[in-house]
Structures are given as structure tokens and as C-alpha cells.
mmCIF file of C-alpha atoms in Angstrom:
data_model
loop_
_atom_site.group_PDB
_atom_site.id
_atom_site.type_symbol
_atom_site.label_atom_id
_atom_site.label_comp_id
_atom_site.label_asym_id
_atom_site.label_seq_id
_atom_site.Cartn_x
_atom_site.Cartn_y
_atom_site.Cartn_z
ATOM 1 C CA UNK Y 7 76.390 92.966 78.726
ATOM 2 C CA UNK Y 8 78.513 89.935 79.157
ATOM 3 C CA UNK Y 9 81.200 90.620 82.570
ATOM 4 C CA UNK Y 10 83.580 88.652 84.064
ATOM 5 C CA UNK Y 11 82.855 87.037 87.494
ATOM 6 C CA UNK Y 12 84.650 86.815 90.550
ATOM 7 C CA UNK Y 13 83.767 85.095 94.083
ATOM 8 C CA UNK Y 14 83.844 85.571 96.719
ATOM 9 C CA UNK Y 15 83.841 89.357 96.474
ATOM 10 C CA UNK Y 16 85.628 89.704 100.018
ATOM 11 C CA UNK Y 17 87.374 87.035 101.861
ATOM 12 C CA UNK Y 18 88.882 87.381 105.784
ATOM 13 C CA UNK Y 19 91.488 84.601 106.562
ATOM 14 C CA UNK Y 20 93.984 84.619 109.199
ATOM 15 C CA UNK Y 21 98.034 83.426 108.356
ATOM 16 C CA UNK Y 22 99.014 80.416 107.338
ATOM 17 C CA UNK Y 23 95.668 79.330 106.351
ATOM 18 C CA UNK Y 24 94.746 78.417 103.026
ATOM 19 C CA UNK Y 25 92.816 80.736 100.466
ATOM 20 C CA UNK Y 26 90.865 80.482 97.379
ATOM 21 C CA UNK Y 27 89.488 82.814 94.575
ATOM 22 C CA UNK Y 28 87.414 81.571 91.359
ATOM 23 C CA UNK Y 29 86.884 83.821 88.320
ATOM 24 C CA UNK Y 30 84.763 83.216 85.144
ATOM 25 C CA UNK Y 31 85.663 84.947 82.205
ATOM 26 C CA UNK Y 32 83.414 86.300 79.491
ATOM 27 C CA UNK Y 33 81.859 83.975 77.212
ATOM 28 C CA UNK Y 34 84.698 83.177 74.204
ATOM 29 C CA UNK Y 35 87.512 84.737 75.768
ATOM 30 C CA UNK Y 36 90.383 82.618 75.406
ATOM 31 C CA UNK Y 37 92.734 85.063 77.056
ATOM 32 C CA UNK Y 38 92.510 85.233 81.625
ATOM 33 C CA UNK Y 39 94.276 86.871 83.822
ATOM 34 C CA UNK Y 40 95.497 87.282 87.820
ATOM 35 C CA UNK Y 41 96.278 90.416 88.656
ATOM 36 C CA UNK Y 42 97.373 91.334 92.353
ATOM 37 C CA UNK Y 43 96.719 95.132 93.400
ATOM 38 C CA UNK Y 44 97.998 96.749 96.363
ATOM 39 C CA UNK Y 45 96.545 99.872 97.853
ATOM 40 C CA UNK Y 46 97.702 102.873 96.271
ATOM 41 C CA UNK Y 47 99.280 100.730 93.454
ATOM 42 C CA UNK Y 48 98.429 99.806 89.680
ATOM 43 C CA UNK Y 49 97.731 95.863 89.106
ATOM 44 C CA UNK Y 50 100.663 93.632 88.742
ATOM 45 C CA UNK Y 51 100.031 90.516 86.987
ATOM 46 C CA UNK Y 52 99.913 87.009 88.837
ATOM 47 C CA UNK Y 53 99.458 84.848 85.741
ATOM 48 C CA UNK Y 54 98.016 84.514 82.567
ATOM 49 C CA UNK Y 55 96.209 81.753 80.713
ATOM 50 C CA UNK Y 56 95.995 81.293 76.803
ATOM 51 C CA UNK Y 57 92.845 78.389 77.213
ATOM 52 C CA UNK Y 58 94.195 75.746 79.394
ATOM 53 C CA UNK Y 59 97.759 76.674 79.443
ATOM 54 C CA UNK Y 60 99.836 79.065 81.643
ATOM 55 C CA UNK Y 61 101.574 81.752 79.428
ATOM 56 C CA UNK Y 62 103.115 83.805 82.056
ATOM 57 C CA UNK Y 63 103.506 82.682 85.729
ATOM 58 C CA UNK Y 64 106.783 84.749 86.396
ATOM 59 C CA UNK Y 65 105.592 86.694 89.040
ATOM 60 C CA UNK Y 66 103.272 84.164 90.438
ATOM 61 C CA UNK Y 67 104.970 83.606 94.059
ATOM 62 C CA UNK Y 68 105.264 79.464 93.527
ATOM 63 C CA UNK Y 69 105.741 78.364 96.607
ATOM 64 C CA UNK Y 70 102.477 80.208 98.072
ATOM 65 C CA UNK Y 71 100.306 80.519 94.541
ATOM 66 C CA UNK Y 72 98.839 78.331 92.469
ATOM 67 C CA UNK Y 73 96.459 78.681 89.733
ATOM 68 C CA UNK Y 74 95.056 76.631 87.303
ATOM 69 C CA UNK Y 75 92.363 77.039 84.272
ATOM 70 C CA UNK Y 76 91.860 72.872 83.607
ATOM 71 C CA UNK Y 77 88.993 73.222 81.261
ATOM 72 C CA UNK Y 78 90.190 76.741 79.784
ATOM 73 C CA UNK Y 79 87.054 78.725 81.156
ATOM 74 C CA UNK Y 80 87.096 79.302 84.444
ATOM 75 C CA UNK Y 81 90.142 79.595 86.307
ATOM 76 C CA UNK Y 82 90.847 79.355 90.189
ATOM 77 C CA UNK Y 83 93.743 80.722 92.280
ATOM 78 C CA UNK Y 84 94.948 79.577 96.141
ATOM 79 C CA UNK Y 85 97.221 81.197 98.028
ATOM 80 C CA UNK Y 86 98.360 78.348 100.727
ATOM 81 C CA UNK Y 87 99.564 79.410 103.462
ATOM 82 C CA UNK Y 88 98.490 83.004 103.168
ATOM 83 C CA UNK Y 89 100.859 85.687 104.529
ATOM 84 C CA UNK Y 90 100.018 89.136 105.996
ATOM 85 C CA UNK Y 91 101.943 91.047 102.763
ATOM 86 C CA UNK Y 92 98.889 89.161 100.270
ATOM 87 C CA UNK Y 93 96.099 91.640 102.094
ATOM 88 C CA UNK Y 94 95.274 92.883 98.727
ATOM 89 C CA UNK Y 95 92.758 92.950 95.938
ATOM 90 C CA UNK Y 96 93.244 90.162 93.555
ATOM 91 C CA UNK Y 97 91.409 90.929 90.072
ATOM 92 C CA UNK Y 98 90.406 88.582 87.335
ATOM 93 C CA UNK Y 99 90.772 90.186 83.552
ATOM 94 C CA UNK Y 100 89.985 88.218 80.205
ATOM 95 C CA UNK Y 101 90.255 89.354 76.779
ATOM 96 C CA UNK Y 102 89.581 87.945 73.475
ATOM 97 C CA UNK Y 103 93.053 86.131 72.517
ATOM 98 C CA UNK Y 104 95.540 88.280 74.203
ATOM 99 C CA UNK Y 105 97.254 90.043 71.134
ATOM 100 C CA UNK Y 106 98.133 94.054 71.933
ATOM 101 C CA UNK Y 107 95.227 95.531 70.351
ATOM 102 C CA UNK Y 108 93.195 93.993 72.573
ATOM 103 C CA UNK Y 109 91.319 95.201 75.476
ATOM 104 C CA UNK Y 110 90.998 93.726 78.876
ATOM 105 C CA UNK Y 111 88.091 93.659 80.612
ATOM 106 C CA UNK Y 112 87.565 93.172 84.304
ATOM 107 C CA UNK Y 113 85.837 91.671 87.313
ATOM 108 C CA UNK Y 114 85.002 93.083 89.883
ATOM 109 C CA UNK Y 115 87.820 91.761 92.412
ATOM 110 C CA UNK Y 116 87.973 89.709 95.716
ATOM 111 C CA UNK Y 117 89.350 92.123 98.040
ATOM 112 C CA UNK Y 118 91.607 89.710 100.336
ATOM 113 C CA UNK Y 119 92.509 90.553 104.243
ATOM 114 C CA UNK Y 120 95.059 88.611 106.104
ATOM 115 C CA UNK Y 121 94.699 88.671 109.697
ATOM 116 C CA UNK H 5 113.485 103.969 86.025
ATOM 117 C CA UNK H 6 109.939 102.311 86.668
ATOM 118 C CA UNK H 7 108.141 101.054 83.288
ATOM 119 C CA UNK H 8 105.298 103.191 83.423
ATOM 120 C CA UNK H 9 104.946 106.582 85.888
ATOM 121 C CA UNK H 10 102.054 108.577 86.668
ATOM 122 C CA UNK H 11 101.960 111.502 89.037
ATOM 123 C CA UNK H 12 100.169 109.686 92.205
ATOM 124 C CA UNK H 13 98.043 113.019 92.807
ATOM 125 C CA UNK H 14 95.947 113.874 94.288
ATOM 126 C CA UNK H 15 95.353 116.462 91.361
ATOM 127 C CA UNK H 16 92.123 118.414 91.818
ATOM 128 C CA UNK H 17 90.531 120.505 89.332
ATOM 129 C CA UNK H 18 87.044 122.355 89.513
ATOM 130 C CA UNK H 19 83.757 121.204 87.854
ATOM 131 C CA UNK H 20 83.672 122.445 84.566
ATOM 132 C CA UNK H 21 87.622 122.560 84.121
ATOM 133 C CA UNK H 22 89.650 120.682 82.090
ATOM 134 C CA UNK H 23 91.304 117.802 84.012
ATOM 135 C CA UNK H 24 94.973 116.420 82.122
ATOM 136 C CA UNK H 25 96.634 113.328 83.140
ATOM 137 C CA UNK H 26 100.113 112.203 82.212
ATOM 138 C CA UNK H 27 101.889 108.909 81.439
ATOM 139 C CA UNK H 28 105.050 107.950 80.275
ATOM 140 C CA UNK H 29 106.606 104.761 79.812
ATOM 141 C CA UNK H 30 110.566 103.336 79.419
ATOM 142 C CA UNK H 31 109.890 100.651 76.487
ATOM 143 C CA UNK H 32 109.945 102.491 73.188
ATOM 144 C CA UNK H 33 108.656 98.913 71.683
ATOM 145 C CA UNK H 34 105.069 99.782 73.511
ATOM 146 C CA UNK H 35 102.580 99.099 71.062
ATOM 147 C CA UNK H 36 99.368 100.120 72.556
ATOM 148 C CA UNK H 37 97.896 102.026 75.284
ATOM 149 C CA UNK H 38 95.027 101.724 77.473
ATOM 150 C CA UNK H 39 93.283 104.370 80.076
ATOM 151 C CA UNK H 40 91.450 102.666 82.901
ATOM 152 C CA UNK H 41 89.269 104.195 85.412
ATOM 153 C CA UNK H 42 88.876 103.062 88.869
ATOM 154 C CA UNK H 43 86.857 104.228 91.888
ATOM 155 C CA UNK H 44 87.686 103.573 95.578
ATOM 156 C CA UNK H 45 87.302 99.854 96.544
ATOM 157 C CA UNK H 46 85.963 98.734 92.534
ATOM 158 C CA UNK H 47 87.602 96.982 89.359
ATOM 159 C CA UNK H 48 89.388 99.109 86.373
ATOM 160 C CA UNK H 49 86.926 100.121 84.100
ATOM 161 C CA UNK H 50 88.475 101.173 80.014
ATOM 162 C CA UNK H 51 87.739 104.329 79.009
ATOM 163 C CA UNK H 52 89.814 104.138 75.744
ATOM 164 C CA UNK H 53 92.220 103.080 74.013
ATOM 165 C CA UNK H 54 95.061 104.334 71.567
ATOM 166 C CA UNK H 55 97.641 103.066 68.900
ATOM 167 C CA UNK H 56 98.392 105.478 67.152
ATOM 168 C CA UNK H 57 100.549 109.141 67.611
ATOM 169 C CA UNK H 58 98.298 112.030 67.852
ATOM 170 C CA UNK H 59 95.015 111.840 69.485
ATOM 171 C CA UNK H 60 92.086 109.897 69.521
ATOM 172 C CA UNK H 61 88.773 111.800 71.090
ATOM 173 C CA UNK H 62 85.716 109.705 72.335
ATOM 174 C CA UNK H 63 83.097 112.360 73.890
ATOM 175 C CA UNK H 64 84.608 114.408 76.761
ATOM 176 C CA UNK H 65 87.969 112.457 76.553
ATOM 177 C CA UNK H 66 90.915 112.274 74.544
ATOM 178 C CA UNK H 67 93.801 110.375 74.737
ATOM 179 C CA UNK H 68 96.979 111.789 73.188
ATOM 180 C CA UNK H 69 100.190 109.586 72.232
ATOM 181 C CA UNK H 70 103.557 110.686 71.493
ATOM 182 C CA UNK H 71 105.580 107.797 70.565
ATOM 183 C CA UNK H 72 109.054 109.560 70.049
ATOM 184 C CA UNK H 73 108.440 111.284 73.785
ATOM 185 C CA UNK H 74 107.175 108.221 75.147
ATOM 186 C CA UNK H 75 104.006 109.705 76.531
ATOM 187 C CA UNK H 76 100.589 109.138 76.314
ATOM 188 C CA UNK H 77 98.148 111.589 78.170
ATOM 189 C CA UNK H 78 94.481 112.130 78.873
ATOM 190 C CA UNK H 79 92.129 114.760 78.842
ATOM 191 C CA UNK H 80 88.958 115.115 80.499
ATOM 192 C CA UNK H 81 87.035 118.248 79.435
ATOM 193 C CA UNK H 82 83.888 119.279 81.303
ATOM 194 C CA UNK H 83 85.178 117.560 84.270
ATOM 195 C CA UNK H 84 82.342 116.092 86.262
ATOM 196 C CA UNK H 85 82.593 115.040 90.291
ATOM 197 C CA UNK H 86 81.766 111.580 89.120
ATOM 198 C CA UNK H 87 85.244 111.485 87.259
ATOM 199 C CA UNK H 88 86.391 111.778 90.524
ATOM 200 C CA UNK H 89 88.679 108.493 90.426
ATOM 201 C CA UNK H 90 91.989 107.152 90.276
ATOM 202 C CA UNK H 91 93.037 107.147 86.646
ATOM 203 C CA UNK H 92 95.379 103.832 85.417
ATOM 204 C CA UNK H 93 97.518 103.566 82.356
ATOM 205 C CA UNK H 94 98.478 100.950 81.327
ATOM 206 C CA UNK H 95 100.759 99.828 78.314
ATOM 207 C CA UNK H 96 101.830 96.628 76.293
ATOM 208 C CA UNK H 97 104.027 95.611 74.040
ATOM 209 C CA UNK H 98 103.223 92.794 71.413
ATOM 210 C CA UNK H 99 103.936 89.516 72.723
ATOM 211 C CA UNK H 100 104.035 90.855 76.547
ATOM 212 C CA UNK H 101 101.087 91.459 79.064
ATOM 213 C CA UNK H 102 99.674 94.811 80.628
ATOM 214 C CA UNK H 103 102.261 96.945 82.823
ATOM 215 C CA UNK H 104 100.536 99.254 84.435
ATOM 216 C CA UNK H 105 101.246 102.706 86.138
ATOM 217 C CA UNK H 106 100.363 103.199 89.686
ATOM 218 C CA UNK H 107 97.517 105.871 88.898
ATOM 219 C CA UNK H 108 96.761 109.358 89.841
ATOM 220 C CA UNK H 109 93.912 110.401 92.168
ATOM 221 C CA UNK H 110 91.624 112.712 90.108
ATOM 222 C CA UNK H 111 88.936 114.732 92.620
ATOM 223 C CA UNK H 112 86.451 117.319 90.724
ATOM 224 C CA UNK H 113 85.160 119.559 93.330
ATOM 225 C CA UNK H 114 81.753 120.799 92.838
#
């Protein structure tokens, strides 16, 4: 069964350093998305990417985040510098083309700890 | 008024027992709705999906939408201590992404 992929699956970094996360969708899904969840919390979405290009990036934090998806499969996000308040688990989704009837399907995280 | 609330839990219901979750949501455009499953330290997993009012069964679960009430629920029946999870919902509107609610703790107790 095809799954989305995430590395690494846990990541320790202290503050102020610089952080990445790397996410392959499922095969033919032009539709990926960064979700941020906090303990205790549902997902909140980071960003999402219709093939190359950024669709929704309004809750992305710019001036720490940046993602990008430059040949429209896989996708990377960095957090630079990381903070204490981004200890969280950062999921990847993808889904077909993104229309409402759609399901998302997702990987299996990169829990994140900021020391 | 949050977009979508769940009652956080924990709710705890025997093994055998019918376990009912509860959703509701502040956009009456919501188009679809989506119930995700997620254990302790793992990734949502979907266990359905629904569209339409009224209810939609798929083996021990059935989701249940109410458009005009804006609330969409889920049953478990035969509860199981595997179900034992935190239970998402999660709802979109055409055009717009996922919001989803914070969860509720499900525990089955043998």
C-alpha cells in the first residue's frame, strides 16, 4: 500500500539552531501538506502545495519557516532558528488534487524537540 | 466560537459498549467531513468519511451528519480496547483546507 514518507522520524535540536524535515508524498498526488500538531491539540496546517506551487502559506510563521516543493514531489520544510514553542509534531499529508471530497492521507510525523 | 469542538475526554466506555463521539463545527458552508484516528505518539489514520445528512455505516462505525445542527458524530459499536485512541474530526469547505477539532481521548477498558 502506497504511504507517505517522512524523515527523520524524531529530531533533538537546541534554540536558535536550524532544522529540517523532508516528506514524500504518495505516488500521483498532486496535493501536500504541513501540518504542525501540538500535544493535546488537532493539526493546524503550515502550508499546502498544489505541484510546485504554494496554495496556502497563511499560517506558515515566515520569518522562522520555509518550505518549498521545487520539483512538485517531495517537499522539505526548515524551521531556522528554531524556538522552544516549535517542540511539536510536524506531519506531512497528500491527497489526490485537493478538492473537498478528497481524503488526506498521512505520514507518519517527525516528532520535533527544542532544547 | 472555535471552528470545530470536540469534547477533549477522556470518555471511557466498557468493552462491548457503544462508544459516541461528537463534533460540531461554526461554518454552515462545510462540505465534507472526515473522522481520523490517532494513537499516542503516531499519525491520523481515516476511518471514514461523510457528505451527506444522515448516516453512513462502514462495519462497527458510523458516522452521522446533521447539516442544519451543524454536527457530525461517530459511533463505535462493539467497542474494542484497541479503539482506545484519540478521535479527530476534521472538516472542509470547498476551496479551503482541513480544520480540525482538537480530539477526544477514547479508552475501552477491558
Amino acid at each position: 500500500e502506497a504511504e507517505v514518507a517522512q524523515s527523520p522520524r524524531y529530531k533533538i535540536t537546541e534554540k536558535s539552531q536550524a532544522v529540517a524535515f523532508w516528506c514524500d508524498p504518495i505516488s500521483g498526488h498532486a496535493t501536500l501538506y504541513w501540518y504542525r500538531q501540538i500535544l493535546g491539540q488537532g493539526p493546524e496546517l503550515l502550508v499546502q502545495f498544489q505541484d510546485e506551487s504554494v496554495v496556502d502559506d497563511s499560517q506558515l510563521p515566515k520569518d522562522r519557516f520555509s518550505a518549498e516543493r521545487l520539483k512538485g514531489v517531495d517537499s522539505t520544510l526548515k524551521i531556522q532558528p528554531a524556538e522552544l514553542g516549535d517542540s511539536a509534531m510536524y506531519l506531512c499529508a497528500s491527497s489526490l488534487s485537493g478538492t473537498s471530497q478528497e481524503t488526506q492521507y498521512f505520514g507518519p510525523g517527525t516528532r520535533l524537540l527544542v532544547l | 466560537q472555535k471552528e470545530v469542538e470536540q469534547n477533549s475526554g477522556p470518555l471511557s466506555v466498557p468493552e462491548g459498549a457503544i462508544a459516541s463521539l461528537n463534533c460540531t463545527y461554526s461554518d454552515r458552508g462545510s462540505q465534507s467531513f472526515f473522522w481520523y484516528r490517532q494513537y499516542s505518539g503516531k499519525s491520523p489514520e481515516l476511518i471514514m468519511f461523510i457528505y451527506s445528512n444522515g448516516d453512513k455505516e462502514d462495519g462497527r462505525f458510523t458516522a452521522q451528519l446533521n447539516k442544519a445542527s451543524q454536527y457530525v458524530s461517530l459511533l463505535i459499536r462493539d467497542s474494542q480496547p484497541s479503539d482506545s485512541a484519540t478521535y479527530l474530526c476534521a472538516v472542509m469547505r470547498y476551496g479551503q483546507n482541513f480544520v480540525f477539532g482538537p480530539g477526544t481521548r477514547l479508552s475501552v477498558l477491558p
